[in-house]
Amino acid sequence: MAIDTEHGSMTGDEIVALTKRHTLFEWSAQSKVDPIPVAGAKGVYFWTPEGKRYLDFNSQLMCTNIGHGHPKVIEAIARQAEQLAYANPFMATEPRARLGQKLAELTPGDIDTFFFTNGGAEANENAIKLARMVTGRHKILTRYRSYHGGTAGAMTLTGDPRRWANEPGIPGVIRVMDPYHGIQRGWDSAEEALANLEETIQLEGPHTIAAFILETVTGTNGILVPPDGYLAGVREICDRYGILMIADEVMAGFGRTGKWFAIDHWDVVPDLITMAKGLTSAYIQLGALGMRRKYAEHFENNVFYGGLTYNSHPLACATALATIAVYEEENLIERAAQMGEVLARHHADLAEKHPSVGAVRNIGLFGIVELVRNRETMEPMAPFNGTSDEMAALGRRFREDGLYTFVRWNSFFTNPPLTITEDELAEGFAIIDRALEVTDAAVA
Ligand SMILES: Cc1ncc(COP(=O)(O)O)c(C=O)c1O
């Protein structure tokens, strides 16, 4: 593959210095950030202005599902920009019309109406607003091990430590425990987790609760695949108490788990579904909130109080349509399921060979490796919400060796683009295999 290093006029160091001088990096103290300067990308690789190449084992932010630089999507963007770059959201455009129809085909059950946003957080903001409007109730249930976005409401829905500095947040958000309790305590059964959920609902007053929002397969907080029966049980409890079930599929949707939506693994139909990331593979920003027919009907004669200048942006809708065509034409959803089996074998090999591997999980190409200091006690290689010298060294080693992925607390992620080949997967796992000597050395 040709790496274009001729295009830009700045060096990597210049880009980093000027970026740091005038822009703020997210979730970080600015003196601690050490960004990779990125000049271009194609397929599963991206590179710096100097041509250092990285294998993208995290699809950037678990979003570039079709891989980088897909010519069909680029062409669709260019065509739409020429035809009609923008129309305000009170207008109707062809890409908006076609995307609504297409998503109605792909989403579960009778979900057939969509509100388009700029990303996942805004989709979740509008989901809880809508749930409150249709139920006339106020409280929203959410879980601790979750991320739902960086805006005020979505930040409160978020259970992970990114919430803390943003508290108190919006009123009425109630958190419940997840089925997973970390590598040392492990998993509840579906029955235990559902009993905890129902107890919280009783204690809060079912008639005060508008919705329960949950990541169907939890992303950043650990690729947590729910125990069988859990999501069906959540559906049943929500139905019993008139609580809307909101599936946050922002990260897990669009083939990541080997189905169009993660919830399809359990044949459950949520009331509302939110999506972003893989919807356009992040070529242009777009999020969406999907709703079942009965909620769409509610707004036939009731005002939907929500709006955005960039709602249903034609460029973004055209990008989503082209991206979805790529998933279909290249069978990427089935491919993610198949390659997920290959990925699971690589995970198992790592677990067998490396004493610092404490747990591996994946569903499709949505994977994680949790590292420990001791396989008996399962003491994590870094504490909750913290890092350690070993995890930092592992991250540096990946970077030196040309592998990009997310290293968080005691874990690293294995979430490559769905287009990845067996050889490219093997290339990534060979780098990981060598790098794990760093954490193996710390095993007691
Ligand atoms: C599950 C989930 N929900 C919501 C969001 C927020 O999406 P965005 O960053 O597009 O606002 C994310 C982002 O990582 C996410 O993973």
CSV table of C-alpha atoms and ligand atoms in Angstrom, one decimal:
chain,number,residue,atom,x,y,z
A,1,MET,CA,0.0,0.0,0.0
A,2,ALA,CA,1.3,3.4,-0.9
A,3,ILE,CA,1.8,5.8,2.0
A,4,ASP,CA,1.4,9.4,0.9
A,5,THR,CA,3.9,11.5,2.8
A,6,GLU,CA,4.0,14.2,0.2
A,7,HIS,CA,0.6,15.8,0.9
A,8,GLY,CA,1.1,17.9,4.1
A,9,SER,CA,3.7,20.5,4.7
A,10,MET,CA,4.1,20.0,8.5
A,11,THR,CA,6.2,17.4,10.3
A,12,GLY,CA,4.7,15.2,12.9
A,13,ASP,CA,6.5,17.1,15.7
A,14,GLU,CA,5.2,20.4,14.3
A,15,ILE,CA,1.6,19.1,14.1
A,16,VAL,CA,1.8,17.8,17.7
A,17,ALA,CA,3.3,21.0,19.1
A,18,LEU,CA,0.8,23.4,17.3
A,19,THR,CA,-2.1,21.1,18.2
A,20,LYS,CA,-1.1,21.1,21.8
A,21,ARG,CA,-0.5,24.9,21.8
A,22,HIS,CA,-4.0,25.8,20.6
A,23,THR,CA,-6.4,22.9,21.2
A,24,LEU,CA,-7.6,20.9,24.2
A,25,PHE,CA,-7.4,17.1,24.3
A,26,GLU,CA,-10.3,15.3,25.9
A,27,TRP,CA,-10.3,13.5,29.3
A,28,SER,CA,-6.7,14.5,30.0
A,29,ALA,CA,-4.3,16.9,31.8
A,30,GLN,CA,-2.8,18.5,28.8
A,31,SER,CA,0.8,18.1,29.9
A,32,LYS,CA,0.3,14.3,30.0
A,33,VAL,CA,-1.0,13.8,26.4
A,34,ASP,CA,1.3,12.5,23.8
A,35,PRO,CA,-0.7,12.2,20.6
A,36,ILE,CA,0.2,10.3,17.5
A,37,PRO,CA,0.4,12.7,14.5
A,38,VAL,CA,-1.8,11.2,11.8
A,39,ALA,CA,-1.4,12.1,8.2
A,40,GLY,CA,-3.3,9.4,6.4
A,41,ALA,CA,-5.0,6.0,6.6
A,42,LYS,CA,-6.1,3.1,4.4
A,43,GLY,CA,-7.8,-0.1,5.3
A,44,VAL,CA,-6.6,-1.3,8.8
A,45,TYR,CA,-3.6,1.0,8.8
A,46,PHE,CA,-2.8,4.7,9.5
A,47,TRP,CA,0.5,6.5,9.4
A,48,THR,CA,2.4,9.6,10.5
A,49,PRO,CA,3.7,12.3,8.2
A,50,GLU,CA,7.1,10.6,8.4
A,51,GLY,CA,5.5,7.3,7.3
A,52,LYS,CA,5.5,5.3,10.5
A,53,ARG,CA,2.7,2.9,10.1
A,54,TYR,CA,0.3,1.6,12.7
A,55,LEU,CA,-2.1,-1.3,12.6
A,56,ASP,CA,-5.4,0.1,14.0
A,57,PHE,CA,-6.5,-2.5,16.5
A,58,ASN,CA,-9.2,-0.2,17.9
A,59,SER,CA,-10.8,1.1,14.7
A,60,GLN,CA,-9.8,4.5,16.1
A,61,LEU,CA,-12.5,5.0,18.8
A,62,MET,CA,-14.3,1.7,18.1
A,63,CYS,CA,-16.0,3.4,15.1
A,64,THR,CA,-14.1,3.0,11.8
A,65,ASN,CA,-15.8,-0.4,11.2
A,66,ILE,CA,-15.4,-0.5,7.4
A,67,GLY,CA,-11.7,0.5,7.7
A,68,HIS,CA,-10.1,3.7,6.5
A,69,GLY,CA,-10.4,5.4,3.2
A,70,HIS,CA,-13.1,3.3,1.6
A,71,PRO,CA,-13.4,4.7,-2.0
A,72,LYS,CA,-17.2,4.2,-2.2
A,73,VAL,CA,-17.9,6.2,0.9
A,74,ILE,CA,-15.5,9.0,-0.1
A,75,GLU,CA,-17.2,9.2,-3.5
A,76,ALA,CA,-20.6,9.4,-1.8
A,77,ILE,CA,-19.4,12.2,0.4
A,78,ALA,CA,-18.0,14.1,-2.6
A,79,ARG,CA,-21.1,13.6,-4.6
A,80,GLN,CA,-23.4,14.7,-1.8
A,81,ALA,CA,-21.3,17.8,-1.1
A,82,GLU,CA,-21.6,18.9,-4.7
A,83,GLN,CA,-25.3,18.2,-4.9
A,84,LEU,CA,-26.5,19.5,-1.5
A,85,ALA,CA,-24.1,20.0,1.4
A,86,TYR,CA,-26.7,21.3,3.8
A,87,ALA,CA,-30.5,21.8,4.2
A,88,ASN,CA,-32.0,22.8,7.4
A,89,PRO,CA,-33.9,20.2,9.5
A,90,PHE,CA,-37.3,21.5,8.6
A,91,MET,CA,-36.7,20.4,5.0
A,92,ALA,CA,-36.9,16.9,3.6
A,93,THR,CA,-33.9,15.6,1.6
A,94,GLU,CA,-33.4,12.4,-0.3
A,95,PRO,CA,-30.5,11.0,1.9
A,96,ARG,CA,-32.6,11.6,5.0
A,97,ALA,CA,-35.6,9.9,3.5
A,98,ARG,CA,-33.6,6.9,2.3
A,99,LEU,CA,-31.7,6.5,5.5
A,100,GLY,CA,-34.8,6.5,7.7
A,101,GLN,CA,-36.2,3.8,5.5
A,102,LYS,CA,-33.0,1.7,5.5
A,103,LEU,CA,-32.6,1.9,9.3
A,104,ALA,CA,-36.3,0.8,9.7
A,105,GLU,CA,-35.2,-2.3,7.8
A,106,LEU,CA,-32.1,-3.0,9.9
A,107,THR,CA,-33.2,-2.2,13.4
A,108,PRO,CA,-35.1,-4.8,15.5
A,109,GLY,CA,-38.9,-5.3,15.7
A,110,ASP,CA,-41.2,-2.4,14.9
A,111,ILE,CA,-38.6,0.3,15.4
A,112,ASP,CA,-39.2,2.4,12.3
A,113,THR,CA,-38.7,6.1,13.1
A,114,PHE,CA,-35.5,8.0,13.6
A,115,PHE,CA,-34.3,11.3,15.0
A,116,PHE,CA,-30.8,12.2,13.7
A,117,THR,CA,-28.1,13.8,15.8
A,118,ASN,CA,-24.4,14.6,15.6
A,119,GLY,CA,-23.3,11.7,17.6
A,120,GLY,CA,-24.0,9.2,20.4
A,121,ALA,CA,-24.3,11.6,23.4
A,122,GLU,CA,-27.0,13.6,21.6
A,123,ALA,CA,-28.9,10.5,20.6
A,124,ASN,CA,-29.0,9.5,24.3
A,125,GLU,CA,-30.0,13.0,25.4
A,126,ASN,CA,-32.9,12.8,23.1
A,127,ALA,CA,-33.8,9.3,24.1
A,128,ILE,CA,-34.2,10.2,27.8
A,129,LYS,CA,-36.1,13.4,26.8
A,130,LEU,CA,-38.4,11.3,24.7
A,131,ALA,CA,-38.9,8.7,27.4
A,132,ARG,CA,-39.9,11.4,29.8
A,133,MET,CA,-42.3,13.0,27.3
A,134,VAL,CA,-44.1,9.8,26.5
A,135,THR,CA,-44.3,8.4,30.0
A,136,GLY,CA,-44.8,11.6,32.0
A,137,ARG,CA,-42.3,10.1,34.5
A,138,HIS,CA,-39.0,11.5,35.5
A,139,LYS,CA,-36.4,9.1,36.7
A,140,ILE,CA,-33.9,7.3,34.5
A,141,LEU,CA,-32.2,4.1,35.5
A,142,THR,CA,-28.7,3.5,34.3
A,143,ARG,CA,-25.7,1.3,35.3
A,144,TYR,CA,-22.3,2.0,36.9
A,145,ARG,CA,-20.1,0.3,34.4
A,146,SER,CA,-21.2,2.4,31.5
A,147,TYR,CA,-20.4,5.3,29.2
A,148,HIS,CA,-23.2,7.2,27.5
A,149,GLY,CA,-21.5,10.4,26.3
A,150,GLY,CA,-19.9,13.7,27.3
A,151,THR,CA,-22.8,16.1,27.3
A,152,ALA,CA,-24.5,17.1,30.6
A,153,GLY,CA,-27.3,14.5,30.6
A,154,ALA,CA,-25.3,11.7,29.0
A,155,MET,CA,-22.5,12.4,31.4
A,156,THR,CA,-24.9,11.8,34.3
A,157,LEU,CA,-26.2,8.6,32.6
A,158,THR,CA,-22.6,7.5,32.5
A,159,GLY,CA,-21.6,5.4,35.5
A,160,ASP,CA,-17.9,5.3,35.0
A,161,PRO,CA,-15.4,7.7,36.7
A,162,ARG,CA,-15.6,10.3,33.9
A,163,ARG,CA,-18.9,11.3,35.6
A,164,TRP,CA,-17.3,12.3,38.9
A,165,ALA,CA,-15.9,15.7,37.9
A,166,ASN,CA,-19.2,16.5,36.2
A,167,GLU,CA,-21.4,15.9,39.2
A,168,PRO,CA,-24.0,16.6,40.4
A,169,GLY,CA,-25.3,16.4,36.8
A,170,ILE,CA,-29.0,16.3,35.8
A,171,PRO,CA,-31.6,15.3,38.4
A,172,GLY,CA,-33.4,12.0,38.4
A,173,VAL,CA,-30.7,9.5,37.4
A,174,ILE,CA,-30.6,6.3,39.5
A,175,ARG,CA,-27.8,3.8,39.1
A,176,VAL,CA,-28.1,0.0,39.4
A,177,MET,CA,-25.3,-2.6,39.6
A,178,ASP,CA,-24.1,-4.4,36.5
A,179,PRO,CA,-23.9,-8.2,36.3
A,180,TYR,CA,-20.1,-7.8,36.3
A,181,HIS,CA,-18.2,-6.8,39.4
A,182,GLY,CA,-14.6,-6.6,38.1
A,183,ILE,CA,-12.0,-9.3,37.5
A,184,GLN,CA,-11.7,-10.4,41.2
A,185,ARG,CA,-15.4,-10.7,42.0
A,186,GLY,CA,-16.6,-11.8,38.5
A,187,TRP,CA,-20.2,-12.2,37.3
A,188,ASP,CA,-23.7,-12.4,38.8
A,189,SER,CA,-26.1,-14.8,37.1
A,190,ALA,CA,-28.9,-13.3,35.0
A,191,GLU,CA,-31.3,-14.1,37.9
A,192,GLU,CA,-29.2,-12.3,40.5
A,193,ALA,CA,-28.7,-9.2,38.3
A,194,LEU,CA,-32.4,-9.0,37.5
A,195,ALA,CA,-33.4,-9.4,41.2
A,196,ASN,CA,-31.1,-6.4,42.0
A,197,LEU,CA,-32.7,-4.4,39.2
A,198,GLU,CA,-36.2,-5.2,40.3
A,199,GLU,CA,-35.3,-4.4,44.0
A,200,THR,CA,-34.0,-0.9,42.9
A,201,ILE,CA,-37.2,-0.3,40.9
A,202,GLN,CA,-39.4,-1.2,43.9
A,203,LEU,CA,-37.4,1.0,46.2
A,204,GLU,CA,-37.5,4.0,43.8
A,205,GLY,CA,-41.2,3.6,42.9
A,206,PRO,CA,-41.9,2.0,39.5
A,207,HIS,CA,-44.4,4.8,38.7
A,208,THR,CA,-41.6,7.4,38.9
A,209,ILE,CA,-39.3,5.7,36.4
A,210,ALA,CA,-39.4,6.6,32.7
A,211,ALA,CA,-36.6,4.5,31.3
A,212,PHE,CA,-33.7,2.1,31.8
A,213,ILE,CA,-30.7,2.9,29.5
A,214,LEU,CA,-28.1,0.3,29.1
A,215,GLU,CA,-25.3,-0.7,26.7
A,216,THR,CA,-26.4,-4.0,25.3
A,217,VAL,CA,-22.8,-5.2,25.2
A,218,THR,CA,-20.8,-2.7,27.4
A,219,GLY,CA,-17.9,-1.1,25.5
A,220,THR,CA,-15.2,1.0,27.2
A,221,ASN,CA,-16.0,-0.4,30.6
A,222,GLY,CA,-14.9,-3.9,29.6
A,223,ILE,CA,-16.6,-5.6,26.6
A,224,LEU,CA,-19.1,-7.0,29.1
A,225,VAL,CA,-21.3,-9.5,27.3
A,226,PRO,CA,-24.5,-10.0,29.4
A,227,PRO,CA,-25.3,-13.4,30.7
A,228,ASP,CA,-28.0,-15.2,28.6
A,229,GLY,CA,-31.4,-14.3,29.9
A,230,TYR,CA,-30.4,-10.9,31.2
A,231,LEU,CA,-31.6,-8.8,28.4
A,232,ALA,CA,-34.9,-10.8,28.0
A,233,GLY,CA,-35.4,-10.3,31.7
A,234,VAL,CA,-34.8,-6.6,31.5
A,235,ARG,CA,-37.3,-6.4,28.7
A,236,GLU,CA,-39.9,-8.3,30.8
A,237,ILE,CA,-39.3,-6.2,33.9
A,238,CYS,CA,-39.5,-2.9,31.9
A,239,ASP,CA,-42.8,-4.2,30.3
A,240,ARG,CA,-44.3,-5.1,33.7
A,241,TYR,CA,-43.6,-1.6,35.1
A,242,GLY,CA,-44.2,0.5,32.0
A,243,ILE,CA,-40.5,1.5,31.9
A,244,LEU,CA,-39.0,2.2,28.5
A,245,MET,CA,-35.9,0.0,27.6
A,246,ILE,CA,-33.3,2.1,25.8
A,247,ALA,CA,-30.5,0.1,24.1
A,248,ASP,CA,-27.4,2.2,23.7
A,249,GLU,CA,-25.8,0.6,20.6
A,250,VAL,CA,-23.5,3.5,19.9
A,251,MET,CA,-20.4,1.3,20.1
A,252,ALA,CA,-21.8,-2.2,19.8
A,253,GLY,CA,-24.0,-1.6,16.8
A,254,PHE,CA,-23.2,-1.9,13.1
A,255,GLY,CA,-21.6,-5.3,13.0
A,256,ARG,CA,-19.1,-4.9,15.8
A,257,THR,CA,-20.4,-8.0,17.5
A,258,GLY,CA,-21.2,-10.0,14.4
A,259,LYS,CA,-24.8,-8.9,14.1
A,260,TRP,CA,-26.2,-5.6,12.9
A,261,PHE,CA,-27.0,-4.7,16.5
A,262,ALA,CA,-25.7,-6.5,19.6
A,263,ILE,CA,-29.2,-6.9,20.9
A,264,ASP,CA,-30.0,-9.1,17.9
A,265,HIS,CA,-28.0,-11.9,19.6
A,266,TRP,CA,-30.7,-12.2,22.2
A,267,ASP,CA,-33.8,-11.4,20.0
A,268,VAL,CA,-34.9,-8.6,22.3
A,269,VAL,CA,-36.7,-5.5,20.9
A,270,PRO,CA,-35.9,-2.4,22.9
A,271,ASP,CA,-38.3,0.6,23.0
A,272,LEU,CA,-35.6,3.0,21.9
A,273,ILE,CA,-32.3,2.4,20.3
A,274,THR,CA,-29.4,4.8,20.0
A,275,MET,CA,-26.5,4.6,17.5
A,276,ALA,CA,-23.6,6.6,16.1
A,277,LYS,CA,-20.0,5.5,15.4
A,278,GLY,CA,-20.4,2.6,12.9
A,279,LEU,CA,-23.4,4.2,11.4
A,280,THR,CA,-21.1,6.2,9.2
A,281,SER,CA,-17.9,4.4,10.3
A,282,ALA,CA,-17.1,8.0,11.6
A,283,TYR,CA,-16.3,9.3,8.1
A,284,ILE,CA,-18.7,12.1,8.9
A,285,GLN,CA,-20.3,12.5,12.3
A,286,LEU,CA,-23.9,11.2,12.8
A,287,GLY,CA,-26.0,9.7,15.5
A,288,ALA,CA,-29.6,8.5,15.6
A,289,LEU,CA,-32.3,7.7,18.0
A,290,GLY,CA,-34.7,5.0,16.8
A,291,MET,CA,-38.2,4.4,18.3
A,292,ARG,CA,-40.9,1.8,18.1
A,293,ARG,CA,-44.0,2.6,16.1
A,294,LYS,CA,-46.1,3.4,19.2
A,295,TYR,CA,-43.7,6.1,20.3
A,296,ALA,CA,-43.6,7.6,16.8
A,297,GLU,CA,-47.4,7.7,16.9
A,298,HIS,CA,-47.3,9.6,20.2
A,299,PHE,CA,-45.7,12.4,18.3
A,300,GLU,CA,-48.3,12.6,15.6
A,301,ASN,CA,-50.3,15.0,17.7
A,302,ASN,CA,-47.8,15.8,20.5
A,303,VAL,CA,-44.8,18.2,19.9
A,304,PHE,CA,-41.4,16.6,19.9
A,305,TYR,CA,-39.4,19.1,21.9
A,306,GLY,CA,-36.0,18.6,20.4
A,307,GLY,CA,-33.8,20.1,17.7
A,308,LEU,CA,-30.3,20.6,16.3
A,309,THR,CA,-29.0,22.8,13.4
A,310,TYR,CA,-27.3,19.7,12.0
A,311,ASN,CA,-30.2,17.3,12.6
A,312,SER,CA,-30.5,15.0,9.5
A,313,HIS,CA,-27.5,16.6,7.9
A,314,PRO,CA,-27.6,15.5,4.2
A,315,LEU,CA,-23.8,14.9,4.0
A,316,ALA,CA,-24.0,12.7,7.1
A,317,CYS,CA,-27.1,10.8,5.9
A,318,ALA,CA,-25.5,10.2,2.5
A,319,THR,CA,-22.3,8.9,4.3
A,320,ALA,CA,-24.4,6.5,6.4
A,321,LEU,CA,-26.2,5.2,3.3
A,322,ALA,CA,-22.9,4.5,1.6
A,323,THR,CA,-21.4,3.0,4.7
A,324,ILE,CA,-24.4,0.6,5.1
A,325,ALA,CA,-24.0,-0.3,1.4
A,326,VAL,CA,-20.4,-1.3,2.1
A,327,TYR,CA,-21.5,-3.5,5.1
A,328,GLU,CA,-24.0,-5.2,2.8
A,329,GLU,CA,-21.9,-5.6,-0.3
A,330,GLU,CA,-18.8,-6.9,1.5
A,331,ASN,CA,-20.8,-9.0,4.0
A,332,LEU,CA,-19.0,-7.3,6.8
A,333,ILE,CA,-21.6,-8.3,9.5
A,334,GLU,CA,-21.1,-12.1,8.8
A,335,ARG,CA,-17.4,-11.5,8.4
A,336,ALA,CA,-17.2,-9.9,11.8
A,337,ALA,CA,-18.8,-13.0,13.3
A,338,GLN,CA,-16.4,-15.3,11.5
A,339,MET,CA,-13.3,-13.3,12.2
A,340,GLY,CA,-14.5,-13.1,15.8
A,341,GLU,CA,-13.8,-16.8,16.0
A,342,VAL,CA,-10.3,-16.3,14.8
A,343,LEU,CA,-9.8,-13.4,17.3
A,344,ALA,CA,-11.1,-15.7,20.1
A,345,ARG,CA,-8.4,-18.3,19.1
A,346,HIS,CA,-5.7,-15.6,19.3
A,347,HIS,CA,-7.1,-14.6,22.7
A,348,ALA,CA,-7.0,-18.2,23.9
A,349,ASP,CA,-3.4,-18.6,22.8
A,350,LEU,CA,-2.4,-15.5,24.7
A,351,ALA,CA,-4.2,-16.8,27.8
A,352,GLU,CA,-2.4,-20.1,27.5
A,353,LYS,CA,1.0,-18.6,27.0
A,354,HIS,CA,1.1,-15.5,29.2
A,355,PRO,CA,0.7,-15.6,33.0
A,356,SER,CA,-0.3,-11.9,33.1
A,357,VAL,CA,-3.5,-12.6,31.1
A,358,GLY,CA,-6.3,-12.9,33.6
A,359,ALA,CA,-9.3,-12.9,31.3
A,360,VAL,CA,-10.2,-12.6,27.6
A,361,ARG,CA,-13.6,-11.8,26.2
A,362,ASN,CA,-15.0,-11.1,22.8
A,363,ILE,CA,-18.1,-11.1,20.8
A,364,GLY,CA,-17.4,-10.7,17.1
A,365,LEU,CA,-14.6,-8.2,16.7
A,366,PHE,CA,-15.4,-6.6,20.0
A,367,GLY,CA,-12.6,-7.8,22.3
A,368,ILE,CA,-10.6,-7.2,25.5
A,369,VAL,CA,-7.8,-8.7,27.4
A,370,GLU,CA,-7.6,-8.1,31.2
A,371,LEU,CA,-4.2,-8.4,32.8
A,372,VAL,CA,-3.4,-9.5,36.4
A,373,ARG,CA,-0.4,-9.7,38.7
A,374,ASN,CA,-1.4,-13.0,40.0
A,375,ARG,CA,-3.8,-15.6,38.6
A,376,GLU,CA,-4.7,-17.0,42.0
A,377,THR,CA,-5.8,-13.7,43.6
A,378,MET,CA,-6.6,-12.0,40.2
A,379,GLU,CA,-5.1,-8.8,41.5
A,380,PRO,CA,-5.4,-6.5,38.4
A,381,MET,CA,-2.3,-5.2,36.7
A,382,ALA,CA,-3.6,-1.6,37.4
A,383,PRO,CA,-6.2,-0.6,40.0
A,384,PHE,CA,-9.8,0.5,39.1
A,385,ASN,CA,-9.6,3.9,37.4
A,386,GLY,CA,-5.8,3.9,37.6
A,387,THR,CA,-2.7,2.9,35.7
A,388,SER,CA,0.6,1.2,36.7
A,389,ASP,CA,4.2,1.3,35.4
A,390,GLU,CA,3.6,-2.0,33.7
A,391,MET,CA,0.4,-0.9,31.9
A,392,ALA,CA,2.1,2.3,30.8
A,393,ALA,CA,5.1,0.3,29.5
A,394,LEU,CA,2.8,-2.0,27.6
A,395,GLY,CA,1.2,0.9,25.9
A,396,ARG,CA,4.6,2.4,24.9
A,397,ARG,CA,5.7,-1.0,23.6
A,398,PHE,CA,2.6,-1.4,21.4
A,399,ARG,CA,3.2,2.1,20.1
A,400,GLU,CA,6.9,1.5,19.3
A,401,ASP,CA,6.0,-1.7,17.5
A,402,GLY,CA,3.3,-0.1,15.4
A,403,LEU,CA,0.1,-1.3,17.0
A,404,TYR,CA,-2.5,1.1,18.0
A,405,THR,CA,-5.1,0.2,20.6
A,406,PHE,CA,-6.8,1.4,23.7
A,407,VAL,CA,-5.0,0.6,27.0
A,408,ARG,CA,-7.3,1.4,29.9
A,409,TRP,CA,-6.7,0.5,33.6
A,410,ASN,CA,-5.7,-3.2,33.6
A,411,SER,CA,-6.9,-3.9,30.1
A,412,PHE,CA,-6.3,-3.4,26.4
A,413,PHE,CA,-8.8,-3.7,23.6
A,414,THR,CA,-8.9,-5.8,20.4
A,415,ASN,CA,-11.4,-4.0,18.2
A,416,PRO,CA,-10.0,-3.9,14.6
A,417,PRO,CA,-12.0,-2.8,11.6
A,418,LEU,CA,-14.4,-5.5,10.4
A,419,THR,CA,-12.5,-5.7,7.1
A,420,ILE,CA,-9.4,-7.1,8.8
A,421,THR,CA,-7.9,-10.2,7.2
A,422,GLU,CA,-6.6,-13.3,9.0
A,423,ASP,CA,-3.0,-12.2,8.2
A,424,GLU,CA,-3.5,-8.7,9.5
A,425,LEU,CA,-5.1,-10.1,12.7
A,426,ALA,CA,-2.1,-12.5,13.1
A,427,GLU,CA,0.3,-9.5,12.6
A,428,GLY,CA,-1.4,-7.6,15.4
A,429,PHE,CA,-1.4,-10.6,17.8
A,430,ALA,CA,2.2,-11.2,17.1
A,431,ILE,CA,3.0,-7.7,18.3
A,432,ILE,CA,0.8,-8.3,21.4
A,433,ASP,CA,2.4,-11.6,22.1
A,434,ARG,CA,5.9,-10.1,22.1
A,435,ALA,CA,4.8,-7.0,24.2
A,436,LEU,CA,3.2,-9.1,26.9
A,437,GLU,CA,6.7,-10.0,28.2
A,438,VAL,CA,6.5,-6.5,29.8
A,439,THR,CA,3.5,-7.5,32.0
A,440,ASP,CA,4.5,-11.2,32.4
A,441,ALA,CA,7.6,-9.9,34.2
A,442,ALA,CA,5.4,-8.4,36.9
A,443,VAL,CA,3.5,-11.6,37.7
A,444,ALA,CA,4.1,-12.8,41.2
B,1,LIG,C1,-21.9,3.2,24.4
B,1,LIG,C2,-21.7,4.6,24.1
B,1,LIG,N1,-22.7,5.5,24.1
B,1,LIG,C3,-22.5,6.8,23.8
B,1,LIG,C4,-21.3,7.3,23.4
B,1,LIG,C5,-21.1,8.7,23.1
B,1,LIG,O1,-21.0,8.9,21.7
B,1,LIG,P1,-20.4,10.3,21.1
B,1,LIG,O2,-19.0,10.3,21.6
B,1,LIG,O3,-20.6,10.1,19.6
B,1,LIG,O4,-21.2,11.4,21.7
B,1,LIG,C6,-20.2,6.4,23.3
B,1,LIG,C7,-18.9,6.9,22.9
B,1,LIG,O5,-17.9,6.3,23.1
B,1,LIG,C8,-20.4,5.1,23.7
B,1,LIG,O6,-19.4,4.2,23.6
